[in-house]
CSV table of N, CA and C in Angstrom, one decimal:
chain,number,residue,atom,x,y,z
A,155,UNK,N,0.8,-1.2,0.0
A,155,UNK,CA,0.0,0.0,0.0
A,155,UNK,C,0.9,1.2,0.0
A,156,UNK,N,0.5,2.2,-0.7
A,156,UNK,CA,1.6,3.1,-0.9
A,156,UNK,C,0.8,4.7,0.3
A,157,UNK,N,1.6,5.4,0.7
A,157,UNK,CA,1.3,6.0,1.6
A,157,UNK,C,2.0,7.2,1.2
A,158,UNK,N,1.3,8.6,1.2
A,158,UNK,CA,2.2,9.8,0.8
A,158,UNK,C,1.4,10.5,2.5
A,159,UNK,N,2.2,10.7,3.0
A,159,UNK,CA,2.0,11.7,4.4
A,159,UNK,C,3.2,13.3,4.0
A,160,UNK,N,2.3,14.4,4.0
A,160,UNK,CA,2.7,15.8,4.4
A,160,UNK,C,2.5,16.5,5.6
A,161,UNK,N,4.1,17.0,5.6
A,161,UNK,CA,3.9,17.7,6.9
A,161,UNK,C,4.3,19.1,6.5
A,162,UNK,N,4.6,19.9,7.8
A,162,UNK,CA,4.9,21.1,7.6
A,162,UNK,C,4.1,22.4,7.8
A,163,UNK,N,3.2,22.0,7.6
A,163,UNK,CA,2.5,23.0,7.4
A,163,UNK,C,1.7,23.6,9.0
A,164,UNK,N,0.9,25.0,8.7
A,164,UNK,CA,1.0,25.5,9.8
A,164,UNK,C,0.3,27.3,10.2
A,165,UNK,N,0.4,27.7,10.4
A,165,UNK,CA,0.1,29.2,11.1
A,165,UNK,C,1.2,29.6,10.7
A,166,UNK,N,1.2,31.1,10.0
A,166,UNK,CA,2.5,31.8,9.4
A,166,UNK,C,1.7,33.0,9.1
A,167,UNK,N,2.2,33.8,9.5
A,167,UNK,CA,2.3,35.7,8.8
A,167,UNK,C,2.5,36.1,7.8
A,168,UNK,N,1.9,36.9,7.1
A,168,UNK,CA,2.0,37.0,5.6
A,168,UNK,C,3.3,37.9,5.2
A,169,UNK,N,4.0,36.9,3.8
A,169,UNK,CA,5.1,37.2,4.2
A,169,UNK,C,6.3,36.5,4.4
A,170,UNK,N,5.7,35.3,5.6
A,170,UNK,CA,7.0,34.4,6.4
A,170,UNK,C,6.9,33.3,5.3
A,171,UNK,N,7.2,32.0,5.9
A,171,UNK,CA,8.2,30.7,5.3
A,171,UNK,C,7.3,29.2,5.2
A,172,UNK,N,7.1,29.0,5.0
A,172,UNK,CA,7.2,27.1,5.3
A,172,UNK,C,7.3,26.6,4.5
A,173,UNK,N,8.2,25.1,4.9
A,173,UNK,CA,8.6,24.4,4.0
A,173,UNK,C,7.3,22.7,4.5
A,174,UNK,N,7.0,22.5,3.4
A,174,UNK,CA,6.4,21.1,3.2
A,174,UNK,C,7.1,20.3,2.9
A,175,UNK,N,6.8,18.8,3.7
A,175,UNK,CA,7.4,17.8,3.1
A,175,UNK,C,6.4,16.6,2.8
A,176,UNK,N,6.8,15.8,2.0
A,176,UNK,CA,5.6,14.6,1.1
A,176,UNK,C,6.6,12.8,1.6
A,177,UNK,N,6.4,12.5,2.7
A,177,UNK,CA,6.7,11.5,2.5
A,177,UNK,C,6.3,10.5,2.1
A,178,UNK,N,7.0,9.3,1.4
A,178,UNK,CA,5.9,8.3,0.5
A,178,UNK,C,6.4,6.7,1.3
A,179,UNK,N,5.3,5.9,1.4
A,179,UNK,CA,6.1,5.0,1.9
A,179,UNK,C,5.4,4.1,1.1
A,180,UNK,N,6.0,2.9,1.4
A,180,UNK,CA,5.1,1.6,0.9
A,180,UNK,C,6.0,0.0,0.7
A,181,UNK,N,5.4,-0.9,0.9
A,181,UNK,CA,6.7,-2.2,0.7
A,181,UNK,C,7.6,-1.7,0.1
A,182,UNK,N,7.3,-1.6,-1.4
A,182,UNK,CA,7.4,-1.3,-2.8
A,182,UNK,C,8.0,-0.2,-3.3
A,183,UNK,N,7.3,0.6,-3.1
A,183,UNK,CA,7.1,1.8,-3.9
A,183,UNK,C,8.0,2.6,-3.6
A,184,UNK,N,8.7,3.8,-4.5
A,184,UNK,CA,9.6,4.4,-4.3
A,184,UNK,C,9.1,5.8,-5.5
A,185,UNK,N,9.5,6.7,-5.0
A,185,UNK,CA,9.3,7.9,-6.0
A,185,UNK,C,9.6,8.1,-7.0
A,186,UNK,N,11.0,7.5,-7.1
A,186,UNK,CA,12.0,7.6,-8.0
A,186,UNK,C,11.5,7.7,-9.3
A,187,UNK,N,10.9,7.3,-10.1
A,187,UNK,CA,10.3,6.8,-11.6
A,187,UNK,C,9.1,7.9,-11.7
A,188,UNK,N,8.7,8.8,-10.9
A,188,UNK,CA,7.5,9.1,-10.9
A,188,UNK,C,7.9,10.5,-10.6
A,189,UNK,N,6.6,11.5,-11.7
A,189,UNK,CA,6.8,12.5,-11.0
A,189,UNK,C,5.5,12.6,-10.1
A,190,UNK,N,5.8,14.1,-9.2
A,190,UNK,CA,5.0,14.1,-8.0
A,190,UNK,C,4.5,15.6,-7.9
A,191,UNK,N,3.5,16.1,-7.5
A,191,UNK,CA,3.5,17.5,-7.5
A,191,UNK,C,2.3,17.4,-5.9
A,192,UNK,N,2.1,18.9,-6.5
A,192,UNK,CA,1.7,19.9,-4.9
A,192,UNK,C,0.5,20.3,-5.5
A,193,UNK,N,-0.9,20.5,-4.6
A,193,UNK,CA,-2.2,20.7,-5.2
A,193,UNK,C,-2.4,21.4,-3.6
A,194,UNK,N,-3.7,22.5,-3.9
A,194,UNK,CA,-4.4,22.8,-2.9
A,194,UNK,C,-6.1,22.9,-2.9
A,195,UNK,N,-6.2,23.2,-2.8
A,195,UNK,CA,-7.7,23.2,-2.2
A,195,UNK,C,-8.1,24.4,-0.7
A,196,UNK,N,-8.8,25.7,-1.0
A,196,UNK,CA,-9.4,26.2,0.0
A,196,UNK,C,-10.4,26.4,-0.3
A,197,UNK,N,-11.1,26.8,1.7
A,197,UNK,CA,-12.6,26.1,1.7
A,197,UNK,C,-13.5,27.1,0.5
A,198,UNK,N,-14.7,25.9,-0.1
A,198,UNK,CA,-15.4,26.5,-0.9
A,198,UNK,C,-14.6,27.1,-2.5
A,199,UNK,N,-13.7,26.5,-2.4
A,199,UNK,CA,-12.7,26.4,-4.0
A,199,UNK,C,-12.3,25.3,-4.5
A,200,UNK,N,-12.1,25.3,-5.7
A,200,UNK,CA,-11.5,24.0,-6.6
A,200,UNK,C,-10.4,23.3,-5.9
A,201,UNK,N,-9.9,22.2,-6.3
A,201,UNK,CA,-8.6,22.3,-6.0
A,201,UNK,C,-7.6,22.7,-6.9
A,202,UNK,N,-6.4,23.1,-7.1
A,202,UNK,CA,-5.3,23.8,-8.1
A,202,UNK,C,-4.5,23.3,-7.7
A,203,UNK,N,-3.9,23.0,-9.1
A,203,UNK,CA,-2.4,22.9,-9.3
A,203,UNK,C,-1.4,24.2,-8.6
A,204,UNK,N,-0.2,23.0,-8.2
A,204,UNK,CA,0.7,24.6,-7.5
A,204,UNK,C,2.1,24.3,-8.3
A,205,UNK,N,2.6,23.0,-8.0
A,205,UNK,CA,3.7,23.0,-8.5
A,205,UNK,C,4.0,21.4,-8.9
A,206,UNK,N,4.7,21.2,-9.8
A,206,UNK,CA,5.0,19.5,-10.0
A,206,UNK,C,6.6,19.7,-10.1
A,207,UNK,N,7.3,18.2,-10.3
A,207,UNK,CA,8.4,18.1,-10.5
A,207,UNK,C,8.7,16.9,-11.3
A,208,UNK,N,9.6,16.6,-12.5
A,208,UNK,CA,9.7,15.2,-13.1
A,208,UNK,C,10.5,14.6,-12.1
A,209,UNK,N,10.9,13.3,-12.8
A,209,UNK,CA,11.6,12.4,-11.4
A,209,UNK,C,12.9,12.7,-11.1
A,210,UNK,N,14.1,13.2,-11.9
A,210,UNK,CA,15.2,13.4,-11.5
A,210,UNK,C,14.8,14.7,-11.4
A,211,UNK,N,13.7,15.9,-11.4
A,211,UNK,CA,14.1,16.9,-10.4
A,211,UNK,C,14.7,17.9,-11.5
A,212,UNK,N,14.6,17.5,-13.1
A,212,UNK,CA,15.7,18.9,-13.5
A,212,UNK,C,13.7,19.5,-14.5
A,213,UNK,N,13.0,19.0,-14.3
A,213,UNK,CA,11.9,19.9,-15.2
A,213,UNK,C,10.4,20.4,-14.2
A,214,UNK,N,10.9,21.4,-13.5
A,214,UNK,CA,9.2,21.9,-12.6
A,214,UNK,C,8.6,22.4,-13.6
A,215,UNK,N,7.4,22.8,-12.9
A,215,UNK,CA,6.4,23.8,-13.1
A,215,UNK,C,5.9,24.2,-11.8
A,216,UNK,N,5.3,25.8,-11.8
A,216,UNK,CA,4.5,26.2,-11.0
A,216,UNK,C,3.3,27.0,-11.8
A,217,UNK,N,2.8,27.0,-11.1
A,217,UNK,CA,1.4,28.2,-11.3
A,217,UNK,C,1.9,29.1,-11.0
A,218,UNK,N,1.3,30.5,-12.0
A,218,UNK,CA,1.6,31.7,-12.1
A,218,UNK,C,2.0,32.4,-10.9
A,219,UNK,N,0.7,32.2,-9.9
A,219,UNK,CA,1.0,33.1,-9.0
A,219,UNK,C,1.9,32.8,-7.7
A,220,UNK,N,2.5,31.5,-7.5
A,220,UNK,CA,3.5,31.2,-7.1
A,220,UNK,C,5.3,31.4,-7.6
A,221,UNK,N,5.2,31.5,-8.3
A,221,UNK,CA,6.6,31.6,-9.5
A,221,UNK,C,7.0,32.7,-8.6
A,222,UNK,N,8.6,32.1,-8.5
A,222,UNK,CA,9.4,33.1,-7.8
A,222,UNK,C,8.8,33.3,-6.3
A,223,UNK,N,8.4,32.7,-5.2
A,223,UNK,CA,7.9,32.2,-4.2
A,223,UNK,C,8.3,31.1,-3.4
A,224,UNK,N,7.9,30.1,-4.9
A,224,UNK,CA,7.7,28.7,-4.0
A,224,UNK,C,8.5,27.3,-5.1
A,225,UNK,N,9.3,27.0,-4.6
A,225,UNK,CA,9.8,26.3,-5.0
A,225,UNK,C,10.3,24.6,-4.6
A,226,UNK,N,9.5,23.3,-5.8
A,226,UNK,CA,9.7,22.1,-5.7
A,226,UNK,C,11.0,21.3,-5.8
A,227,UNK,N,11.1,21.3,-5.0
A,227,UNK,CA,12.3,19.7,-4.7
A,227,UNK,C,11.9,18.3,-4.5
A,228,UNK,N,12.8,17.1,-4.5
A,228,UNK,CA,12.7,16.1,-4.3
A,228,UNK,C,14.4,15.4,-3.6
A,229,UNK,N,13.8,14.4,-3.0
A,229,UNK,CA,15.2,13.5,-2.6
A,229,UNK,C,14.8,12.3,-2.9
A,230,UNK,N,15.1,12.0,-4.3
A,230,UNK,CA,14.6,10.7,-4.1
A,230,UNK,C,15.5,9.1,-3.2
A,231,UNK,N,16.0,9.5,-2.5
A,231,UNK,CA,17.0,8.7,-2.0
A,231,UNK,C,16.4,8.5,-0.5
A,232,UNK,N,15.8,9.7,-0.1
A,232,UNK,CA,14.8,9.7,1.4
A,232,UNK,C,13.5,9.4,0.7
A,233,UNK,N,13.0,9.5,-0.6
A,233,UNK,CA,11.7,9.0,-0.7
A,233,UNK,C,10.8,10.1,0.0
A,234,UNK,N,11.1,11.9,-0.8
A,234,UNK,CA,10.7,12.7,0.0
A,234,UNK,C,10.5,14.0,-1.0
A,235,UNK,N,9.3,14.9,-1.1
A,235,UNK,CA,9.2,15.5,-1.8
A,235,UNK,C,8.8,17.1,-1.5
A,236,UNK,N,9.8,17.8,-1.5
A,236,UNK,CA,9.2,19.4,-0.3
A,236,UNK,C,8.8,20.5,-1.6
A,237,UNK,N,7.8,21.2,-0.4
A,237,UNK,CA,7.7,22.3,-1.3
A,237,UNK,C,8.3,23.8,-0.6
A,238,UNK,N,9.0,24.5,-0.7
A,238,UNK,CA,9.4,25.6,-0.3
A,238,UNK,C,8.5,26.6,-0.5
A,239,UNK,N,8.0,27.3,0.7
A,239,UNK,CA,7.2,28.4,0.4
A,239,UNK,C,7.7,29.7,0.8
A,240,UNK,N,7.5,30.9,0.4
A,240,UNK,CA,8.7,32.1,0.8
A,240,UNK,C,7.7,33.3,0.6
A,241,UNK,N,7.5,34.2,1.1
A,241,UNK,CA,6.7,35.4,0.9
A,241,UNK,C,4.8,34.5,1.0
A,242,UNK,N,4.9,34.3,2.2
A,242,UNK,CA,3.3,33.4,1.8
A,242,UNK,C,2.6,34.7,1.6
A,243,UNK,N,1.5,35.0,1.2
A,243,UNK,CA,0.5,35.8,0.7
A,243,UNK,C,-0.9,35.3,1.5
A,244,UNK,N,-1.9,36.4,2.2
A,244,UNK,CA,-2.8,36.0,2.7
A,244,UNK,C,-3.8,36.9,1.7
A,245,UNK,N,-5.2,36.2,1.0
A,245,UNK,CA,-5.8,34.8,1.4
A,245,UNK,C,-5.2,34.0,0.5
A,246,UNK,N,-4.5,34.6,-1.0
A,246,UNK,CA,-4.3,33.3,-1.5
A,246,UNK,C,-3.6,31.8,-1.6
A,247,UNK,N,-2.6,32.3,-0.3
A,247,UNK,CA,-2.0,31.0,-0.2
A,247,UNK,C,-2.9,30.1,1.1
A,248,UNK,N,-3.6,30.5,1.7
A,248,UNK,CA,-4.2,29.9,2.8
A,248,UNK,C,-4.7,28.4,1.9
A,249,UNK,N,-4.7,27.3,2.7
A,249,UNK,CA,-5.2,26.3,1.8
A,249,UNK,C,-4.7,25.0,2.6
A,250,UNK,N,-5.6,23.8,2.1
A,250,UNK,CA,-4.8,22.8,2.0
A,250,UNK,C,-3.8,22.0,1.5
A,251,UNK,N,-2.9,21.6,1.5
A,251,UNK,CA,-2.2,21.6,0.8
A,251,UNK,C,-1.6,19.9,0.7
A,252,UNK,N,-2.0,19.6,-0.7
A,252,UNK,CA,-1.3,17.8,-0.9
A,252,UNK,C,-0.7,17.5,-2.2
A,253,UNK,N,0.1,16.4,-1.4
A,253,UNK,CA,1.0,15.7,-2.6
A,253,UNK,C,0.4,14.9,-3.2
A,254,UNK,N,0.7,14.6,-4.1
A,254,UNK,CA,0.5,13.2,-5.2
A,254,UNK,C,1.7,13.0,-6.3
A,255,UNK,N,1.3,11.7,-6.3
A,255,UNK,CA,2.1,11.2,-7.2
A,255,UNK,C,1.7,10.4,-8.4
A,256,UNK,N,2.3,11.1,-9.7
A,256,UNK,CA,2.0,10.5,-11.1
A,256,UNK,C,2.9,8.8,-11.5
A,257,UNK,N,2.0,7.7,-11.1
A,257,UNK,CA,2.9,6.7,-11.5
A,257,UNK,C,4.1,6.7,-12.9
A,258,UNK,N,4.9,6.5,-13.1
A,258,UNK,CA,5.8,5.9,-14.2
A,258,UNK,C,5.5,7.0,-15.2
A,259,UNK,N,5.4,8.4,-14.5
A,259,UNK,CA,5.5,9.0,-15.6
A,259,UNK,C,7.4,10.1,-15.1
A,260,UNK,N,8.0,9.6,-16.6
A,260,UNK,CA,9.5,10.1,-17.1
A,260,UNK,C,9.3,11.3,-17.5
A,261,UNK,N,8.5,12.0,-17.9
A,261,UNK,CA,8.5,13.1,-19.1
A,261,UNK,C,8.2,14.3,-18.3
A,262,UNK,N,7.2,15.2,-18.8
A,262,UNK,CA,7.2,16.4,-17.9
A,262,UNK,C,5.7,15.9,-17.2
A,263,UNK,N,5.8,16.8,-16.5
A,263,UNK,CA,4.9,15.8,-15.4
A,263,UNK,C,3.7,17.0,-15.7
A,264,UNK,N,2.7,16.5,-15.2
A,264,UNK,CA,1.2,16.7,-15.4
A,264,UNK,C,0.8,18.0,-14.4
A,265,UNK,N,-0.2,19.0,-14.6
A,265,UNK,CA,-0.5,19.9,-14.2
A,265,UNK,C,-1.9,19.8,-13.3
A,266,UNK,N,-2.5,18.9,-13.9
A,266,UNK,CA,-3.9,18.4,-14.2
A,266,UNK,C,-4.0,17.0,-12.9
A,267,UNK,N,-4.8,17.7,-11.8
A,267,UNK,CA,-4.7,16.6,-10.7
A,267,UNK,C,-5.3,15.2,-11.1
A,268,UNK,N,-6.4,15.1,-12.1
A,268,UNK,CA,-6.9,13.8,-12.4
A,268,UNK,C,-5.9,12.7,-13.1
A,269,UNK,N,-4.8,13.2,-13.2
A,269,UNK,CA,-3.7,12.3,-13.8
A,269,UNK,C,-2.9,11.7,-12.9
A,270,UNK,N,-3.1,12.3,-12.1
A,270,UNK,CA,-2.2,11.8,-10.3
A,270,UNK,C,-2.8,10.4,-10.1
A,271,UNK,N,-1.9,9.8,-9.2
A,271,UNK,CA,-2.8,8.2,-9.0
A,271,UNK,C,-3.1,8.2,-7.7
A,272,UNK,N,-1.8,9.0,-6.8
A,272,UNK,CA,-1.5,8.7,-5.0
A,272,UNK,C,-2.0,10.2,-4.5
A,273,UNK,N,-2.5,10.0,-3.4
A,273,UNK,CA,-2.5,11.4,-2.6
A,273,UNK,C,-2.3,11.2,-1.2
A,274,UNK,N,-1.8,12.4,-0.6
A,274,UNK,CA,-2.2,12.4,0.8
A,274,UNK,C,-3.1,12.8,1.4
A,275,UNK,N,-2.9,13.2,2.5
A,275,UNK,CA,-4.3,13.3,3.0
A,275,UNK,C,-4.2,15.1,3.2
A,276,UNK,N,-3.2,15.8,3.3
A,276,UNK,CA,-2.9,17.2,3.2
A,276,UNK,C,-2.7,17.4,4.5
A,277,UNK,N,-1.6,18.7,4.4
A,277,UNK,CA,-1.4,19.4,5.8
A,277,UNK,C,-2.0,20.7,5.4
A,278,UNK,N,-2.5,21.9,6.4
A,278,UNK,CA,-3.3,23.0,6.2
A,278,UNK,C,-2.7,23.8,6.1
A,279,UNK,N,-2.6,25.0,5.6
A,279,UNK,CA,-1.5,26.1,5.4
A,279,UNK,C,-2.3,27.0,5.6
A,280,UNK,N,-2.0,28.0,7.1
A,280,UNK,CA,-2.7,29.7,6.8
A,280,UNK,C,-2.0,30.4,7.4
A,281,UNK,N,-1.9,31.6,6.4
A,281,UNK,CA,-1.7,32.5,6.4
A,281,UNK,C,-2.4,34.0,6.8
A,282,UNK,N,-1.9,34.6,7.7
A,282,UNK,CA,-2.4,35.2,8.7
A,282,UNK,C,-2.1,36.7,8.6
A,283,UNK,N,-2.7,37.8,9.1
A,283,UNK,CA,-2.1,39.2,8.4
A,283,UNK,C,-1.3,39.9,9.6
């Protein structure tokens, strides 16, 4: 069973920092082959794309209004996927915030949450004035 748990997240001043992390566990399973990205969801909103990463980590994307903010990493060696957040913005960064993971996909990784396979369960992010 594959298991993606995020932490990090938290109460922050608009403005300040937090870093997320995505860890994935499972007999099996390993991130490595897969890309993995960052979605949110606040209350009474869609959920959105925030940021993805391919598997070795050299092709992101983010959403517009993140760019120059918030920035994806991975380790695939801890089996661990963060997201850097820097100047949070209140209300629009306030949110839930979760990982997933695109199985066996090599190429540029997907923007579009319905392509994801794995999720977590989300850590909460707000931003405060």
């Amino acid at each position: 069973q594959v298991q993606l748990v995020e932490s990090g997240g938290g109460l922050v001043q608009a403005g300040g920092s937090l870093r997320l992390s995505c860890a994935a566990s499972g007999r099996t399973f390993s991130i490595s082959n897969n890309a993995m990205g960052w979605f949110r969801q606040a209350p009474g909103k869609e959920r959105e794309f925030v940021a993805a990463i391919n598997w070795n980590g050299r092709i992101t994307y983010y959403r517009d209004s993140v760019k120059g903010r918030f920035t994806i990493s991975r380790d695939n060696a801890e089996n661990t996927v963060y997201l850097q957040m820097n100047n949070l913005m209140k209300p629009e960064d306030t949110a839930v915030y979760s990982c997933a993971a695109q199985l066996g996909r090599l190429g540029v990784p997907s923007t579009k949450y319905g392509e994801y396979d794995y999720w977590g369960q989300g850590t909460q992010v707000t931003v405060s004035s």
